[in-house]
XYZ file of C-alpha atoms in Angstrom:
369
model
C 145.610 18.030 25.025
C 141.539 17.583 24.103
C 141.947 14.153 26.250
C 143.599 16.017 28.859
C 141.177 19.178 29.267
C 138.230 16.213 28.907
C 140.075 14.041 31.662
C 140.566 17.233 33.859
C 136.838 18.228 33.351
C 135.460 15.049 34.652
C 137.829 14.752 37.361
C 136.431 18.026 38.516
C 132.844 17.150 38.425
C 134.105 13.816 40.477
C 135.934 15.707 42.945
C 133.557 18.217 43.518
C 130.402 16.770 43.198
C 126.579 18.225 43.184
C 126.065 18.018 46.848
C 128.545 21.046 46.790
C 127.369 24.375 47.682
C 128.679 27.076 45.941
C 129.332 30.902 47.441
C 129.954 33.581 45.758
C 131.692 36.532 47.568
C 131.928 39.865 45.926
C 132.351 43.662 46.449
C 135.439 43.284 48.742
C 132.992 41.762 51.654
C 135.723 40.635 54.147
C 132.910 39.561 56.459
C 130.726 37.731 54.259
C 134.518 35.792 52.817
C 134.848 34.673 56.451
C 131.269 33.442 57.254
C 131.682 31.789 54.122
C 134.813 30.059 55.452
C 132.936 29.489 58.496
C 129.691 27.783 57.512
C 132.056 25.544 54.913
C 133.771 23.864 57.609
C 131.038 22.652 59.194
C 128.447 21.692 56.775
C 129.714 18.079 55.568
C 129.399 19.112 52.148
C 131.851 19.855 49.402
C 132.182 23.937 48.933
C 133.265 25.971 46.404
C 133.569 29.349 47.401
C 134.335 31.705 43.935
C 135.592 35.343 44.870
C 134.820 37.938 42.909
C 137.703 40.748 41.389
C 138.318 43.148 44.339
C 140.330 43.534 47.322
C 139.931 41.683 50.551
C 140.912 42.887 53.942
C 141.434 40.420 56.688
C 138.309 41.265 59.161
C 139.946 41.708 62.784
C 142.402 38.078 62.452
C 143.458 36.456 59.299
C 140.717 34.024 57.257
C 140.428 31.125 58.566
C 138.832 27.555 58.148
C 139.595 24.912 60.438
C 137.537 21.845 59.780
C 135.649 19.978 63.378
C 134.127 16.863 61.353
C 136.723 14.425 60.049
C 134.142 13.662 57.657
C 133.635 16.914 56.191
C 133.724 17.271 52.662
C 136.326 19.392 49.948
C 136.958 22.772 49.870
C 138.390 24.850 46.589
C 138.468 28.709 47.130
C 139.189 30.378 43.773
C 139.632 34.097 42.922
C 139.150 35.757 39.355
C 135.689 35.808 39.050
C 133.252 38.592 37.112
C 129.828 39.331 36.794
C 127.329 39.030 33.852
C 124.037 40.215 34.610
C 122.940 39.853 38.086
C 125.279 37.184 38.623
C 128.722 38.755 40.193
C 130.346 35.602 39.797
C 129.355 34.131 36.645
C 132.549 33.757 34.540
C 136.258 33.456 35.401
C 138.246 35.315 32.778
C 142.358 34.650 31.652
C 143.173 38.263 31.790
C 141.150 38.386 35.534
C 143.662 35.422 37.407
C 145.393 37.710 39.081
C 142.729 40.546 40.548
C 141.318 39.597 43.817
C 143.498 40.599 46.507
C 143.556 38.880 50.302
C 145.150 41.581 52.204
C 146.746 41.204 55.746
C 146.996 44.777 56.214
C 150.492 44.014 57.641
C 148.946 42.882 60.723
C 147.323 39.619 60.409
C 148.136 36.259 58.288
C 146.207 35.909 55.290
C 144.849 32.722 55.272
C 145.229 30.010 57.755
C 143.646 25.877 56.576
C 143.319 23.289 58.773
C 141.740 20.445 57.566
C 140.309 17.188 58.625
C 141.625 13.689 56.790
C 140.533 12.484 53.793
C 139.536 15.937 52.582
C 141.167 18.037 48.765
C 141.395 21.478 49.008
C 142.120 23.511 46.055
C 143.169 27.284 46.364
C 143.774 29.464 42.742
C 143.936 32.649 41.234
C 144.500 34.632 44.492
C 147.155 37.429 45.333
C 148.532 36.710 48.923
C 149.645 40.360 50.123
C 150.808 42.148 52.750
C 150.752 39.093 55.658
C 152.318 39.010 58.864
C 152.706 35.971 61.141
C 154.390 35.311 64.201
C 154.831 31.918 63.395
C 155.061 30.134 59.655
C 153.018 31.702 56.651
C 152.445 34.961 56.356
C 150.700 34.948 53.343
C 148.973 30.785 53.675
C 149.361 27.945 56.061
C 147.695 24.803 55.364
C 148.205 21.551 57.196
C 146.235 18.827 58.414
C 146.727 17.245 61.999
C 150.207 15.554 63.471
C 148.010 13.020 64.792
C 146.759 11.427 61.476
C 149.750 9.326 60.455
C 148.677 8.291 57.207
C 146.830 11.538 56.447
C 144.555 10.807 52.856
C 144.265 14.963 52.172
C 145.280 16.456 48.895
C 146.389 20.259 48.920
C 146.447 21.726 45.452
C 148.013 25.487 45.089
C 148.014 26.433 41.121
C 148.040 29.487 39.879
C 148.344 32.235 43.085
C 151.132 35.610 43.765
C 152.654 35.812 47.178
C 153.867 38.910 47.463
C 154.745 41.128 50.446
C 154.319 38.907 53.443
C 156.179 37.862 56.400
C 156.742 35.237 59.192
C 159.762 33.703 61.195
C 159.783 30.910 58.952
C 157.986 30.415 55.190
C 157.280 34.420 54.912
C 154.779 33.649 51.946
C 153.541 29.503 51.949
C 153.461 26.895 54.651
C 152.594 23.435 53.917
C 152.147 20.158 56.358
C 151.027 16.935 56.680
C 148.830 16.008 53.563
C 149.067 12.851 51.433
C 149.211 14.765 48.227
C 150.292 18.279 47.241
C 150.373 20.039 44.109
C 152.052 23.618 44.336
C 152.281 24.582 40.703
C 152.484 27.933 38.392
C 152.715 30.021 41.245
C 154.898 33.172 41.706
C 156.506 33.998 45.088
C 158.447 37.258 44.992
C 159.285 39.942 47.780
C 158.462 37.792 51.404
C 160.565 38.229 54.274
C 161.671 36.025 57.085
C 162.808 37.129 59.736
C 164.905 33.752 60.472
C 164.351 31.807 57.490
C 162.738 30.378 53.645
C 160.111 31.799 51.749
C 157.889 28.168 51.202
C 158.408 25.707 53.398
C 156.715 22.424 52.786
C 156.702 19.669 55.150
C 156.742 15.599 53.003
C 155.576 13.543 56.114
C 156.075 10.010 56.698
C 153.598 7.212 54.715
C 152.725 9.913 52.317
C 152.201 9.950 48.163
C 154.569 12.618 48.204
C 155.171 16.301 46.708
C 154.808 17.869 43.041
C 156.545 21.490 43.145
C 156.646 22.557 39.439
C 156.557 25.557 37.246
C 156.593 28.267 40.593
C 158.977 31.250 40.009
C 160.210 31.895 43.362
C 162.438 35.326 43.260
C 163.813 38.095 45.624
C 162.970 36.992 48.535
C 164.563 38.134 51.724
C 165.796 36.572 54.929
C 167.971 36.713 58.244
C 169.237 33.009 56.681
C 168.169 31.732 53.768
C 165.073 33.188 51.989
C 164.082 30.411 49.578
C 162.228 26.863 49.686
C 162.948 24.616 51.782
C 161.435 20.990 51.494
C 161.262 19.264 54.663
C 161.415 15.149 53.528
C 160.937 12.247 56.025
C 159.986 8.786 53.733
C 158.335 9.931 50.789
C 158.555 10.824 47.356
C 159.376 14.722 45.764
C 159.600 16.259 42.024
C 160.999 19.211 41.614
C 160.136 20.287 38.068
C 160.237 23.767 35.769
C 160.834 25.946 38.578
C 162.932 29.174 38.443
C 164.085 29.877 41.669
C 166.904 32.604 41.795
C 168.474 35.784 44.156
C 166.640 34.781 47.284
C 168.828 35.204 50.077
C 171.833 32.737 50.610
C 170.231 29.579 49.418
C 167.384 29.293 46.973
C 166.613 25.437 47.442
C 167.419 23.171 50.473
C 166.446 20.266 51.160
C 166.241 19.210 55.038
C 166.325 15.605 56.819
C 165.672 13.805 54.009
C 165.372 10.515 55.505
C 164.553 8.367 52.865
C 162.109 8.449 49.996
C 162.870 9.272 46.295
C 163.719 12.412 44.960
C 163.611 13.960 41.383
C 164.612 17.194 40.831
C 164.625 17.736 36.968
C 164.507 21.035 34.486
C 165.122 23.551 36.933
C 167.064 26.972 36.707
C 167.788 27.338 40.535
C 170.282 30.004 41.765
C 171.869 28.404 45.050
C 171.448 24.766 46.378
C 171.294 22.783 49.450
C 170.996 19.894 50.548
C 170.591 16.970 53.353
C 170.379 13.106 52.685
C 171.099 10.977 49.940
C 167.930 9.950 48.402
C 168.079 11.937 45.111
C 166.625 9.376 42.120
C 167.503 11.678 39.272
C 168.925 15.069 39.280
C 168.870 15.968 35.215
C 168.853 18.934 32.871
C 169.050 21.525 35.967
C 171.648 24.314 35.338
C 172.216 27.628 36.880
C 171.939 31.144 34.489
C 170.830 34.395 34.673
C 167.389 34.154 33.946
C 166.281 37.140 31.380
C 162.922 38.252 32.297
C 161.092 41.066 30.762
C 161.244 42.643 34.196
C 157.590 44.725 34.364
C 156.251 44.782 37.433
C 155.989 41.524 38.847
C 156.230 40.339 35.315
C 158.540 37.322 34.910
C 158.151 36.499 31.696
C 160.853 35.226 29.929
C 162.739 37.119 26.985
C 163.349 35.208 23.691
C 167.199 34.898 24.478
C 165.943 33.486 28.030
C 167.454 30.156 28.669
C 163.924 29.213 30.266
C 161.682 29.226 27.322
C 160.670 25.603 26.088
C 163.401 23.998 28.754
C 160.647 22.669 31.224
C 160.066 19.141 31.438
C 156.593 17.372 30.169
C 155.132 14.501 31.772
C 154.872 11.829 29.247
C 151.667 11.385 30.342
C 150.582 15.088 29.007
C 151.505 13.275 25.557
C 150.232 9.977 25.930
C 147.575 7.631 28.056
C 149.676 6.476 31.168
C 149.048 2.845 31.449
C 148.137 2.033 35.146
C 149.152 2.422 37.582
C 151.260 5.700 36.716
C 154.534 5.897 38.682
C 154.736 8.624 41.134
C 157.550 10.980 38.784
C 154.944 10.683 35.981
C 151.998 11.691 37.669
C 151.261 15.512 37.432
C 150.113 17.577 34.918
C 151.358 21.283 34.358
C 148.386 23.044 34.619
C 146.121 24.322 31.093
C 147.314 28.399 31.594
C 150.701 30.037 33.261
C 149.745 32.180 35.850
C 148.748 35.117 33.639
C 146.311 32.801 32.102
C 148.437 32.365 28.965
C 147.887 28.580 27.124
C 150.904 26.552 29.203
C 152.056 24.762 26.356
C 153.210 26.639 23.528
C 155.843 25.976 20.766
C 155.546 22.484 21.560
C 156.899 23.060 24.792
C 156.560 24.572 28.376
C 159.110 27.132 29.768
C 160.593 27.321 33.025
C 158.717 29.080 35.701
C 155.200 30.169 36.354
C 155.022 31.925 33.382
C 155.041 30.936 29.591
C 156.746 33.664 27.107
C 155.490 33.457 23.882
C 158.708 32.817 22.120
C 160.796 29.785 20.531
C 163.904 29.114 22.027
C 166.735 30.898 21.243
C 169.247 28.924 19.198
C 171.875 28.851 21.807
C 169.439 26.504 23.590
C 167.419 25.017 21.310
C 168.871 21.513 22.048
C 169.054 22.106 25.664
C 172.767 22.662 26.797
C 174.530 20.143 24.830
């Protein structure tokens, strides 16, 4: 894991290099979040813009960044952040990853990306409440333009709540049209729909593909079907560690899948869907009351949950990859759960975005064999 958090550092410093300009937003200053937003899009400069712990109203439309320059640079917006000193944005605590709050008041969409090509965007440690769109994502919509076939983004979602929003179609995440997308260790609970899903994430032609691992996607409502549905058309998809469970009629569907290659491995998922025939491997997935502790919006899992230490690691988490890694091997599950808790405990990683502290009970110690 040393090799890993060293390889993760550097990769960092790479992706976001020192031409970057940093903002730090504090004090719940909805205005100063969107000028922020504003002056990144257009600078042709990486941006990191850290939010402080607080609560964010939307200021008269939802936050927005929609990128003019196809040259622009990257873009991570990351919540969590505390002060020391003068500095209100100085250190990014575990027990602080899930207090700063985007707020749509119920009126407006949280957050709305629209990116150039060739451009990663990161977006962590942010509570998605309370958004309402007309259209798709409530709580975030990211995409990059139809008109960029072979689009080179990379979207990375780790580590965020989506709670409380709502939309005709994905109530709480909406995702289009990037080469690469992480959406990991995230917790989607209580969106509505008013026709249907609760993510919705669009795998476009002549793309890298999809990673969708360790998200606990729960009790979600809908007119049709309230929970993720992956939208394939030649690509590749792994569907890893996720609980998804009492969402509305179907918790994972899988639309038009074309052709492409997809792996769907170590998941607890309640009700399942599908379209196409291009599934490459379809292993250790079962269907079981999940045991949670049950706090509010705690999903931990118990020690007699059949999650804990039943999530699948990479093998290159273990061991160096040789190159070039192929596509099923190539994601990592993130250092921390989403409460900030070490991912990888008991020599293993649990189902879900969030890692229990327990060994697995005996009953499933050796899987379900």
């Amino acid at each position: 894991m040393k090799i890993f958090n060293i390889i993760t550092m550097i990769l960092v410093c790479i992706s976001f290099n020192s031409r970057a300009e940093v903002f730090c937003i504090a004090n719940g200053n909805s205005q100063e979040l969107q000028a922020a937003l504003t002056t990144a899009q257009d600078n042709n400069q990486d941006n990191v813009i850290k939010i402080a712990i607080g609560e964010y109203e939307t200021p008269n439309n939802n936050f927005s960044y929609s990128q003019s320059n196809l040259q622009n640079g990257n873009l991570e917006i990351t919540g969590g952040w505390s002060a020391v000193g003068n500095d209100p944005c100085a250190e990014q605590l575990p027990e602080n990853t899930l207090n700063t709050i985007l707020d749509g008041q119920s009126q407006n969409r949280v957050l709305r990306i629209f990116t150039s090509n060739d451009t990663q965007v990161k977006i962590s440690n942010l509570i998605f409440v309370n958004g309402k769109a007309t259209d798709m994502g409530g709580g975030l919509s990211i995409s990059t333009p139809f008109d960029i076939d072979t689009p080179a983004t990379t979207f990375t979602i780790e580590n965020n709540l989506f709670v409380s929003n709502e939309a005709q179609f994905a109530a709480g995440v909406h995702i289009e049209n990037a080469n690469k997308i992480h959406m990991q260790n995230n917790l989607v609970v209580g969106n509505h729909a008013t026709v249907k899903n609760s993510v919705l994430v669009f795998v476009t032609e002549n793309t890298a593909g999809l990673y969708f691992t360790n998200n606990t996607v729960v009790n979600n409502t809908a007119d049709l079907a309230a929970g993720v549905a992956i939208r394939v058309a030649s690509s590749n998809v792994v569907i890893a560690n996720n609980l998804l469970w009492n969402n509305d009629n179907v918790d994972l569907k899988f639309d038009a899948v074309i052709k492409g290659s997809l792996y769907i491995e170590n998941n607890n998922i309640g009700v399942r869907a599908q379209t196409g025939s291009a599934i490459v491997s379809d292993l250790n997935n079962f269907s079981l009351p999940p045991r949670l502790e049950g706090g509010f919006l705690d999903f931990t899992p118990l020690a007699i949950s059949p999650l804990v230490n039943q999530g699948k690691v990479s093998p290159c988490v273990r061991i160096v990859c040789s190159k070039p890694i192929p596509f099923e091997d190539d994601w990592f599950p993130g250092e921390t759960d989403i409460f900030g808790n070490p991912r990888m405990q008991n020599g293993g990683i649990d189902i879900g975005a969030f890692e229990s502290p327990h060994e697995p009970d005996l009953i499933f110690m050796n899987g379900y064999e």
